[in-house]
Coordinates of C-alpha atoms in Angstrom, one line a residue:
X24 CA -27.1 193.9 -85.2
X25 CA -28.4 197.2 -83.6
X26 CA -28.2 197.7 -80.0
X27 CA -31.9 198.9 -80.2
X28 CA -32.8 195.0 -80.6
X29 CA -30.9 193.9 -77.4
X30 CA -34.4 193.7 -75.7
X31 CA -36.0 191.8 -78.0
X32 CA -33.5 189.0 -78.8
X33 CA -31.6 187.0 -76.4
X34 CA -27.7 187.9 -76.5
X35 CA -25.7 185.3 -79.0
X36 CA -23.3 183.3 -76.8
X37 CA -20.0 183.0 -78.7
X38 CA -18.6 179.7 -79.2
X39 CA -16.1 177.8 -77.8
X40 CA -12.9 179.3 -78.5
X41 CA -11.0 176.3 -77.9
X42 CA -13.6 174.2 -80.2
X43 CA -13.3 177.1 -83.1
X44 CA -9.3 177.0 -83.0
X45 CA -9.7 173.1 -83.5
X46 CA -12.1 173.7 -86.2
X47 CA -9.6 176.0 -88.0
X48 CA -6.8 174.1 -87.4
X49 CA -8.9 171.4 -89.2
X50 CA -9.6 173.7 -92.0
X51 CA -6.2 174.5 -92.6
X52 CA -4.6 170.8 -92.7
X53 CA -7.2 170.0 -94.9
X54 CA -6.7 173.4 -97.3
X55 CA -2.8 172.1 -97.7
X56 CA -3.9 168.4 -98.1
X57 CA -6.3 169.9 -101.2
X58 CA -3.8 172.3 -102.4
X59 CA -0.5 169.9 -102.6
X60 CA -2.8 167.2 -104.6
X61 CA -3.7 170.1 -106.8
X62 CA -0.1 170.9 -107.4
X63 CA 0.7 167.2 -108.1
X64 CA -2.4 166.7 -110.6
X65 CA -1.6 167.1 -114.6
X66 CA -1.2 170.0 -116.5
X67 CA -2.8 169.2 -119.6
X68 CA -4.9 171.7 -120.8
X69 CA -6.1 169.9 -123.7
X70 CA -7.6 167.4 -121.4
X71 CA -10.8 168.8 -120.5
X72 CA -10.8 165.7 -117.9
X73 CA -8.2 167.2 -116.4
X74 CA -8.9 170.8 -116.8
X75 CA -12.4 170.0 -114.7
X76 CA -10.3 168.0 -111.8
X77 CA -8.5 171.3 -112.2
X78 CA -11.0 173.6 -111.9
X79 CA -12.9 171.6 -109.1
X80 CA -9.6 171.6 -107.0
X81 CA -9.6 175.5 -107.4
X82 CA -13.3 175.9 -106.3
X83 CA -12.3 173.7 -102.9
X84 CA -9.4 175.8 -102.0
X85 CA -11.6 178.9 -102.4
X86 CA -14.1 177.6 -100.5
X87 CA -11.6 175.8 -97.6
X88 CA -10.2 179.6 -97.5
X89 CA -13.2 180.9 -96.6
X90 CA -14.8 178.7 -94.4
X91 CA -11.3 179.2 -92.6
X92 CA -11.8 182.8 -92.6
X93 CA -15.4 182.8 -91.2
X94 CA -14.3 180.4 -88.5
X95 CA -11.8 182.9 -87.6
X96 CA -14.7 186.1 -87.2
X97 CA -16.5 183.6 -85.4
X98 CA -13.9 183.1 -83.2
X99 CA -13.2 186.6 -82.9
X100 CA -15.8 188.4 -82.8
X101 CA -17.5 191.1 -85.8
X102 CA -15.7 194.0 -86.1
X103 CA -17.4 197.5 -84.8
X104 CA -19.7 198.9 -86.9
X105 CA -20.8 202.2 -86.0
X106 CA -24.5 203.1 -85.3
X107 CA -25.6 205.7 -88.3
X108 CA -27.5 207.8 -85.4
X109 CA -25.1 210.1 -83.4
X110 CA -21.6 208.3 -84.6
X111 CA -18.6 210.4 -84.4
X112 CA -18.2 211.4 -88.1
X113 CA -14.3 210.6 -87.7
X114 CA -15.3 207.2 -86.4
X115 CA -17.6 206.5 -89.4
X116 CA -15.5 208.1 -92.6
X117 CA -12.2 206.5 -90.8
X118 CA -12.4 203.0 -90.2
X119 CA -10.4 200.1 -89.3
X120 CA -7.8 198.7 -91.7
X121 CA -8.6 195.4 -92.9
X122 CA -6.0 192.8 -91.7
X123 CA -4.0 191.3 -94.7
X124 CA -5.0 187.8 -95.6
X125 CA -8.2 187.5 -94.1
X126 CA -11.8 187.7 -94.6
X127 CA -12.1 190.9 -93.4
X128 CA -11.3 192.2 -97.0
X129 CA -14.1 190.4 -98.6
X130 CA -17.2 190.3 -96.4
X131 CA -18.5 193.7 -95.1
X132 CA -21.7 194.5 -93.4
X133 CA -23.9 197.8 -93.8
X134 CA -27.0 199.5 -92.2
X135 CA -29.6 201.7 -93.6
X136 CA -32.0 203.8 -91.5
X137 CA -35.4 204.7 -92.6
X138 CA -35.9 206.8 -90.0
X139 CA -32.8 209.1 -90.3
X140 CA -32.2 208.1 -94.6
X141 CA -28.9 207.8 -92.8
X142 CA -26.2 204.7 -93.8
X143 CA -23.3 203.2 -92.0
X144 CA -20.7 201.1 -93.9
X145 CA -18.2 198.7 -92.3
X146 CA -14.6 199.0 -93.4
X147 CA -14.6 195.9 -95.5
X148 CA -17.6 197.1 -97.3
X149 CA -15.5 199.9 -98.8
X150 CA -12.4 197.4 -99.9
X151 CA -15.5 195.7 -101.7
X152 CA -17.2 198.2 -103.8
X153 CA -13.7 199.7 -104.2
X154 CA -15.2 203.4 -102.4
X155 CA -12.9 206.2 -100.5
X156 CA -13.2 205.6 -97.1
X157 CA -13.4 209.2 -96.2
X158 CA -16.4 209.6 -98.5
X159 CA -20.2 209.1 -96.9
X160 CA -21.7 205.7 -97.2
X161 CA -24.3 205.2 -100.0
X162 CA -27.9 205.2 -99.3
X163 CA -30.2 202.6 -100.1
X164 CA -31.4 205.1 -103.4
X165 CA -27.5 205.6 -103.9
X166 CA -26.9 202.4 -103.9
X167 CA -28.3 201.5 -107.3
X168 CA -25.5 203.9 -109.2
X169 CA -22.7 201.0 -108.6
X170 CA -25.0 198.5 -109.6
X171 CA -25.2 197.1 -113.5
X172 CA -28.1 198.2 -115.5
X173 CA -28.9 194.4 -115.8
X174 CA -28.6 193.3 -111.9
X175 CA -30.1 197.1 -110.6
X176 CA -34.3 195.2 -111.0
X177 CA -32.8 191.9 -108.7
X178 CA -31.2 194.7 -106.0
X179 CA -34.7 196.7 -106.2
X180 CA -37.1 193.6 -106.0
X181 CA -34.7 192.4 -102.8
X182 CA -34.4 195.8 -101.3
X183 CA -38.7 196.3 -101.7
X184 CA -39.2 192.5 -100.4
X185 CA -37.3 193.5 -97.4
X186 CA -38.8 196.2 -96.6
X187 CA -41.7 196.4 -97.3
X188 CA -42.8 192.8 -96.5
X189 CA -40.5 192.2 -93.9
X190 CA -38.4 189.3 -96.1
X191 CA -34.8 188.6 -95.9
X192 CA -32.4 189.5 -98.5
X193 CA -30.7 186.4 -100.1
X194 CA -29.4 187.6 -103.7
X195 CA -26.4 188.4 -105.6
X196 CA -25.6 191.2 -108.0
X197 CA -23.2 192.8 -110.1
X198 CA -21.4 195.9 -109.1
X199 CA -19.0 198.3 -110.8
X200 CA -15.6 199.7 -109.2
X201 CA -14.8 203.1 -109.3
X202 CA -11.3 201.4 -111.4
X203 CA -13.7 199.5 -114.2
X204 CA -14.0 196.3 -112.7
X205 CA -16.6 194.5 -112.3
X206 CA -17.2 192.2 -108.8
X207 CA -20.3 189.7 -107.9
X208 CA -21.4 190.4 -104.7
X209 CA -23.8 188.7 -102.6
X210 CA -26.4 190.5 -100.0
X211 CA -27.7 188.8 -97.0
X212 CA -29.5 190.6 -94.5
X213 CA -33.1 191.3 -92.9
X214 CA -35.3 194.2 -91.4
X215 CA -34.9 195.5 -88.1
X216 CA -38.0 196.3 -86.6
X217 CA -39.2 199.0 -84.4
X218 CA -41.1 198.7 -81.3
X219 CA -44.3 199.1 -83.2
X220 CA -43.8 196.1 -85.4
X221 CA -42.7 198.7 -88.4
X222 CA -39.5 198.4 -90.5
X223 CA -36.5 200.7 -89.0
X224 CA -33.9 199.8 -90.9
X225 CA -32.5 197.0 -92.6
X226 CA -28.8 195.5 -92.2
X227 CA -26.7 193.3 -94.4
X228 CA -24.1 191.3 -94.7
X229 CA -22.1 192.0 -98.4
X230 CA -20.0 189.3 -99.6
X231 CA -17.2 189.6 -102.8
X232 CA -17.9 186.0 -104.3
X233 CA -16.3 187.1 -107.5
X234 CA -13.5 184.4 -107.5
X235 CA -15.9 181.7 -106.1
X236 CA -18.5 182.4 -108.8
X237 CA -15.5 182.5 -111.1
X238 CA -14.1 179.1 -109.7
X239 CA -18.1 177.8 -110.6
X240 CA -18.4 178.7 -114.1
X241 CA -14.4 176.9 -114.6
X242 CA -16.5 173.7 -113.2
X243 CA -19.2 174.3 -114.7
X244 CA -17.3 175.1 -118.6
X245 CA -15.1 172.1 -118.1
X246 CA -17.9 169.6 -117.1
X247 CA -19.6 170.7 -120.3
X248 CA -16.4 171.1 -122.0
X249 CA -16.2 167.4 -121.1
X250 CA -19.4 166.1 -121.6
X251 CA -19.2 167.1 -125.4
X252 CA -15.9 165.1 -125.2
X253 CA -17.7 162.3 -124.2
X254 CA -20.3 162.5 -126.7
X255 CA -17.9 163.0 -129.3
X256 CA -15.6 160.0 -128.3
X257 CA -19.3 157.8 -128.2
X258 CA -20.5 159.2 -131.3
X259 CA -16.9 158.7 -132.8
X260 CA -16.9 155.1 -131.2
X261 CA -20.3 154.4 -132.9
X262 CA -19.2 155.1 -135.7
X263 CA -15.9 153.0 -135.8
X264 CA -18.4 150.1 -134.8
X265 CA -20.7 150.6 -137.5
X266 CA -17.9 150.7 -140.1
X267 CA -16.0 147.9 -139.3
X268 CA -19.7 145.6 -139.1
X269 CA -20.2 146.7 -142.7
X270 CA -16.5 145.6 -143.6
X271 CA -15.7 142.8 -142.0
X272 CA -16.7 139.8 -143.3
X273 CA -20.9 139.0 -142.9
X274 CA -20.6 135.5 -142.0
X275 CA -20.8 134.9 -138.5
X276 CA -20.4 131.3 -136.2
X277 CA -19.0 128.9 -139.2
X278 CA -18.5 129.3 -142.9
X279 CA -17.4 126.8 -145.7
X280 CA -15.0 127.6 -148.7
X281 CA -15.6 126.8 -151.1
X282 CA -18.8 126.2 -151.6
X283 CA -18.8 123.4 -154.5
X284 CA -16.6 120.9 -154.5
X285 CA -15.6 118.1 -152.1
X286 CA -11.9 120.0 -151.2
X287 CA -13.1 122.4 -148.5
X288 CA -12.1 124.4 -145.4
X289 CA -14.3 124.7 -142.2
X290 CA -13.8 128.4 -140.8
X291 CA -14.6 130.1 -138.2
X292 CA -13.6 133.2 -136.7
X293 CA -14.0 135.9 -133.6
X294 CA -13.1 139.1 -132.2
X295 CA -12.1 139.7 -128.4
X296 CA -12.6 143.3 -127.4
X297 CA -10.0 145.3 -125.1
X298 CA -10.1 145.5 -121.8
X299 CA -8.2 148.9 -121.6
X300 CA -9.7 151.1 -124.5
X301 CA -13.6 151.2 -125.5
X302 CA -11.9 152.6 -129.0
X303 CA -12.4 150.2 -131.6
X304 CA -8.9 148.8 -133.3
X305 CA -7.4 148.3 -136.8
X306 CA -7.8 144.8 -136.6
X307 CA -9.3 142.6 -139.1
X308 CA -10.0 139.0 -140.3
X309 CA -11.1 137.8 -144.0
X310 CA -12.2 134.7 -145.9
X311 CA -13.3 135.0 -149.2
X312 CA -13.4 132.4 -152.0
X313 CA -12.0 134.0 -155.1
X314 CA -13.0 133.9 -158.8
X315 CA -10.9 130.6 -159.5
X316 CA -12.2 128.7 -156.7
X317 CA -9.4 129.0 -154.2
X318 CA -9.8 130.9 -150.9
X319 CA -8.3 133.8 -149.2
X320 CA -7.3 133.9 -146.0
X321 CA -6.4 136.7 -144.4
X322 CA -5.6 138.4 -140.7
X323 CA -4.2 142.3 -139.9
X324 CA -4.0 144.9 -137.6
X325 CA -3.0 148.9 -138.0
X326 CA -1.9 150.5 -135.6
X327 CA -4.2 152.9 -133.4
X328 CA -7.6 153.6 -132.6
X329 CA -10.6 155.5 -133.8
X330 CA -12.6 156.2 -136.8
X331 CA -9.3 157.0 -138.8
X332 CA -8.2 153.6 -138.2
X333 CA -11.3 152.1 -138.9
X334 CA -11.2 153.7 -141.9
X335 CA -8.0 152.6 -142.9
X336 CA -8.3 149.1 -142.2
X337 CA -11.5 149.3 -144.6
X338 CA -9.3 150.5 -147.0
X339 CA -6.5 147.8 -146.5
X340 CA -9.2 145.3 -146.6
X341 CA -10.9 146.3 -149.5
X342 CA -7.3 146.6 -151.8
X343 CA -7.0 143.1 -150.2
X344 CA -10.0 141.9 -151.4
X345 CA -9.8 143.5 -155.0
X346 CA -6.0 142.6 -155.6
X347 CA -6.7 138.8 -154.6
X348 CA -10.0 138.6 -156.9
X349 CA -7.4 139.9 -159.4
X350 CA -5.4 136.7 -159.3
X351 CA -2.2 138.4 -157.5
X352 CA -0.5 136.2 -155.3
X353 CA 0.3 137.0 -151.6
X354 CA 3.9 138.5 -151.5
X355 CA 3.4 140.8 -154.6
X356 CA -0.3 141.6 -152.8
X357 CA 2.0 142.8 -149.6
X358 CA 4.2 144.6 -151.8
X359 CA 1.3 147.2 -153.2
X360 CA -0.6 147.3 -149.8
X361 CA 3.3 148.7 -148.5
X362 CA 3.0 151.2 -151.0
X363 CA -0.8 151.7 -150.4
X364 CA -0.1 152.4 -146.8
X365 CA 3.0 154.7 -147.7
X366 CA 1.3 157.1 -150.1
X367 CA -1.7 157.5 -147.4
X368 CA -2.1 161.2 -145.9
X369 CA -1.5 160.2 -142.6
X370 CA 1.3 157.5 -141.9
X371 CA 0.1 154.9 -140.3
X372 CA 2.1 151.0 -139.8
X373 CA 0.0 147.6 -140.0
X374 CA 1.2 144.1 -140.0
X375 CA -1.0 141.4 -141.9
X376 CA -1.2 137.7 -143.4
X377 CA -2.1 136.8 -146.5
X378 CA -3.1 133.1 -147.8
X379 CA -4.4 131.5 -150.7
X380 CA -5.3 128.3 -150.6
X381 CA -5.5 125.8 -153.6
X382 CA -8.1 122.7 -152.7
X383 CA -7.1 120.5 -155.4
X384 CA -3.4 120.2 -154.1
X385 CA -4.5 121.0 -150.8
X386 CA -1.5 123.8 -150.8
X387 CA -1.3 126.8 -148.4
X388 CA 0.7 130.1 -150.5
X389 CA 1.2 132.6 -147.8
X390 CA 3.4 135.9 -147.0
X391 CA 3.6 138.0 -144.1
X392 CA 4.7 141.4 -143.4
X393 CA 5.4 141.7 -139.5
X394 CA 2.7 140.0 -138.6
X395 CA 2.9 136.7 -135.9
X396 CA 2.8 133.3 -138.3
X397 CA -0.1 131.0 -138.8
X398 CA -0.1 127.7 -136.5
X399 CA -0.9 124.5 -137.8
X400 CA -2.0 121.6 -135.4
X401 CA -1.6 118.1 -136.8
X402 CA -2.3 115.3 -134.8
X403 CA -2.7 116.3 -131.3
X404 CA 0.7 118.9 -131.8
X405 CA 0.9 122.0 -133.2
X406 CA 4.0 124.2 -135.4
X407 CA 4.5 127.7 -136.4
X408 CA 5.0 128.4 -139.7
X409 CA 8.4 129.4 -140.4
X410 CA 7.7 132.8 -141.9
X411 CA 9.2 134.3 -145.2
X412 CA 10.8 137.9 -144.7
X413 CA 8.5 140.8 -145.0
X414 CA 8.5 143.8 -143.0
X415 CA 6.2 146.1 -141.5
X416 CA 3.8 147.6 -143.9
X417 CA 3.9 151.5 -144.2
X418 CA 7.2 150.9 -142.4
X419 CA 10.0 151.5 -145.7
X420 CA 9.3 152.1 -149.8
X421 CA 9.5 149.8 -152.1
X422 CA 9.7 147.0 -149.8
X423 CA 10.3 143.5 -151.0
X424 CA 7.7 140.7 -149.5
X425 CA 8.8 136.7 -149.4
X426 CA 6.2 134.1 -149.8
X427 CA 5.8 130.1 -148.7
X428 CA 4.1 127.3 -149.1
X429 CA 2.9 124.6 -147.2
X430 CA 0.7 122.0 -148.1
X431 CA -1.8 120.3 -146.1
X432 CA -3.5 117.3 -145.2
X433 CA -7.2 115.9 -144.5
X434 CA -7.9 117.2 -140.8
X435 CA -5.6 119.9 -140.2
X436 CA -6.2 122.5 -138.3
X437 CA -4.7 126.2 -139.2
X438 CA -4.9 129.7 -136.9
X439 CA -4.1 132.6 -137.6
X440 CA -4.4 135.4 -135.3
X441 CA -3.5 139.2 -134.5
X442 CA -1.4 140.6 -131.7
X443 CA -3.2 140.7 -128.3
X444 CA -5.0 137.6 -128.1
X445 CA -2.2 136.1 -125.8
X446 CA -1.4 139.7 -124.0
X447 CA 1.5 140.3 -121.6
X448 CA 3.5 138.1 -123.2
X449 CA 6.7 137.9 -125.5
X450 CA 5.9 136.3 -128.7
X451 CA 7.7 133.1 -128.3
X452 CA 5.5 132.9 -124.9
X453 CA 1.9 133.7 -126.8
X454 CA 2.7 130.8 -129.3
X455 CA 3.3 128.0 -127.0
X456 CA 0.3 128.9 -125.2
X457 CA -1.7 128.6 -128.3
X458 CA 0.3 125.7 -129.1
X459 CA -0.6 123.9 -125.8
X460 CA -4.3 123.7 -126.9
X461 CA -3.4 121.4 -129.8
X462 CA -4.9 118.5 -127.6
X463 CA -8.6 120.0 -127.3
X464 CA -8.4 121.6 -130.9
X465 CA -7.7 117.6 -131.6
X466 CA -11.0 116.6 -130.0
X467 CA -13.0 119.6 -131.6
X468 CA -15.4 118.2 -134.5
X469 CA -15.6 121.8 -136.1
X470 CA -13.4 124.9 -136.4
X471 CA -16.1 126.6 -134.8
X472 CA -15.6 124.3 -131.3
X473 CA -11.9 125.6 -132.1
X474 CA -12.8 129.0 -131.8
X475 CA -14.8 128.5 -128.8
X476 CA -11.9 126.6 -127.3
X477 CA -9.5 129.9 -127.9
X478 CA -12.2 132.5 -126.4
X479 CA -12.5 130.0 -122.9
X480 CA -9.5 130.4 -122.7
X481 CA -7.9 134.1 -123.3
X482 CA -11.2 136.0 -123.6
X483 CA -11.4 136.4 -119.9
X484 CA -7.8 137.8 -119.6
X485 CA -6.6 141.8 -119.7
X486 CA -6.0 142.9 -122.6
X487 CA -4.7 146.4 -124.0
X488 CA -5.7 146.1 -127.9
X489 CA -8.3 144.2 -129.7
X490 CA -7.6 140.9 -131.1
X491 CA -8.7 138.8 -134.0
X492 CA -9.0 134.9 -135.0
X493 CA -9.6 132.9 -137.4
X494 CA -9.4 129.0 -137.7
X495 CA -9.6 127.1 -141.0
X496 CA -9.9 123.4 -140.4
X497 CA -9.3 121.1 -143.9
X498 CA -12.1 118.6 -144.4
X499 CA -11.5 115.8 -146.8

């Protein structure tokens, strides 16, 4: 600030130097704190979550080495500036070096005089705008000429405010090096008055926030960057929803099949959501009387997430569908699903169950390929099927698919489910769990109580995929 304003403003007492040094010393602890998390984040940069944490950790460091500059011109002091009126011309066109690694190479201050038309520059404001430091300082009409054609009317309407009506500058504008490149700087100052109340001068403060504005629009890019990525992943997620409502089967609570005759099965089924992904699954459950009055039964799951998936399980389900209307029997049914699967653009793997069963002989024809057997409960216990071989679908050509059959009796109970519903568990582990309900499923008057009995019980628990089930209950 001018000396000339010495008797008009009390003298600023400098701070504390032991409190400042504490201050920096705080800075600095938490700059490396910032700065080894950064270095320990991921490097994914088709992550945009992770290019914003990124991009944020960036902006903190530039801003934690800043602050720890200023602290350290506060605690030293603001470098000599000389007065424009009577300096030694050596002095003015010769000043200090900035000190490496400081602030001093990015913050410099400046003073124009009405009175004289003459300028005075600090040392750092040369470093800035990229000027010889033997060459005169720019006056305030000069100063325009480094400006971009764009930014020069925000530097005039600042410059006019200030002086004219006595306002403080607050503004940032673009500037042009001597070398080509362009740097943002931002301009605080104020008028210094004259004893008659008129505007003398003005001073300034200049600031190169080129890398900090840079650091902002990195934030700023990613968070939108990310924000589409969320509205993609919820529009994708919508639509996953939407398609497998229109595929899976319409019934909801109970259904009976079929529906004439005496010989029937009471089913019910439910799907228990993930606790790990908001993507909907490949998984899927079926019941469908067919065209000669037996029913299909049916359970599955390919793998992955997403609107491809969903798409794929649609089309799984609907060759399901078609071939078992069709008359063809479960284990040649896995066999063409394999090679449906197999000749698909994109390669996926799915495991599935396949059952028709025959009311007149009460008789259960089933195949499997890699997918966990039905259970039957009988009388207060409960079995697993023993499983005819089949193997993954999608997982070789021209796979060959096994298929059993088991026939029932007046009250039994049969479930069959897809992987997840009994999670962080081995197989063997999920089945007798499901297998120790057989008491309660015993008490249950409808396959729906069944069903109701399964989701009080795992429906709470973590799970990392969907899971499906469906319980057909033989009613005499």
């Amino acid at each position: 600030m001018p000396s000339h304003l010495s008797a008009d403003r009390p003298a600023a007492q400098p701070p504390g130097r032991g409190s400042v040094d504490a201050l920096i010393s705080q800075t600095r602890r938490l700059k490396g704190d910032v700065d080894a998390v950064r270095r320990d984040a991921p490097s994914d940069d088709a992550d945009p979550q992770e290019r914003w944490q990124r991009a944020l950790y960036d902006l903190a460091l530039h801003q934690l080495s800043d602050l720890d500059a200023h602290l350290a011109q506060l605690r030293d002091g603001p470098p000599p500036v000389p007065s424009a009126a009577g300096a030694d011309p050596a002095a003015r066109t010769a000043p200090p070096a900035p000190r490496r690694g400081s602030l001093l190479s990015r913050v410099g201050s400046a003073e124009w005089n009405l009175l004289t038309d003459e300028a005075s520059w600090s040392g750092e404001l040369y470093e800035i705008l990229g000027r010889d430091r033997t060459a005169p300082p720019l006056t305030l009409d000069e100063l325009p000429s480094l400006v971009l054609d764009e930014d020069k009317p925000k530097l005039t309407v600042m410059v006019t405010d200030c002086l004219v009506d006595a306002q403080r500058i607050d503004g940032e504008f673009r500037v042009v090096r001597p070398d080509g490149e362009v740097r943002t700087v931002h301009m605080m100052g104020e008028p210094v008055l004259a004893a008659d109340g008129s505007t003398a001068s003005m001073w300034a403060v200049l600031r190169d926030v080129s890398e900090l504005r840079r650091s902002e629009r990195a934030v700023s890019e990613t968070r939108d960057s990310l924000q589409r990525h969320r509205q993609r992943a919820q529009s994708e997620h919508r639509l996953a929803v939407e398609l497998q409502e229109a595929v899976l089967p319409p019934w909801r609570g109970s259904l009976r099949l079929p529906h004439q005759g005496a010989e029937t099965l009471d089913l019910a089924a439910h799907c228990l959501p993930s606790s790990s992904s908001a993507l909907i699954g490949g998984d899927w459950y079926d019941a469908l009387e067919l065209a000669d009055g037996e029913t299909l039964l049916s359970v599955g799951d390919l793998t992955g997430h997403g609107v491809a998936v969903a798409s794929g399980m649609a089309t799984l389900l609907g060759a399901v569908r078609g071939m078992a209307m069709a008359g063809t029997q479960p284990g040649q049914l896995m066999s063409l699903l394999n090679q449906l699967l197999d000749a698909t653009v994109q390669p996926a793997l799915g495991s599935a169950v396949c059952c028709r069963y025959r009311p007149k002989t009460r008789t259960l024809v089933w195949a499997q390929a890699g997918h966990p057997a039905p259970l039957l409960f009988r009388g207060g216990t409960g079995r697993r099927l023993h499983s005819p071989d089949g193997v993954l679908l999608g997982a070789t050509s021209g796979a060959v698919y096994a298929q059993a059959e088991e026939t029932l009796e007046p009250g039994d109970l049969l479930l069959l489910h897809t992987d997840g519903l009994v999670p962080g568990r081995d197989n063997a582990a999920a089945v007798n769990r499901l297998l120790d309900l057989a008491p309660r499923f015993e008490g249950a008057r409808t396959a729906q109580d069944c069903v109701r009995t399964v989701v009080e019980e795992f429906g709470e628990t973590e799970r990392e995929d969907h899971a499906c089930v469906l319980i057909a209950k033989v009613t005499s």
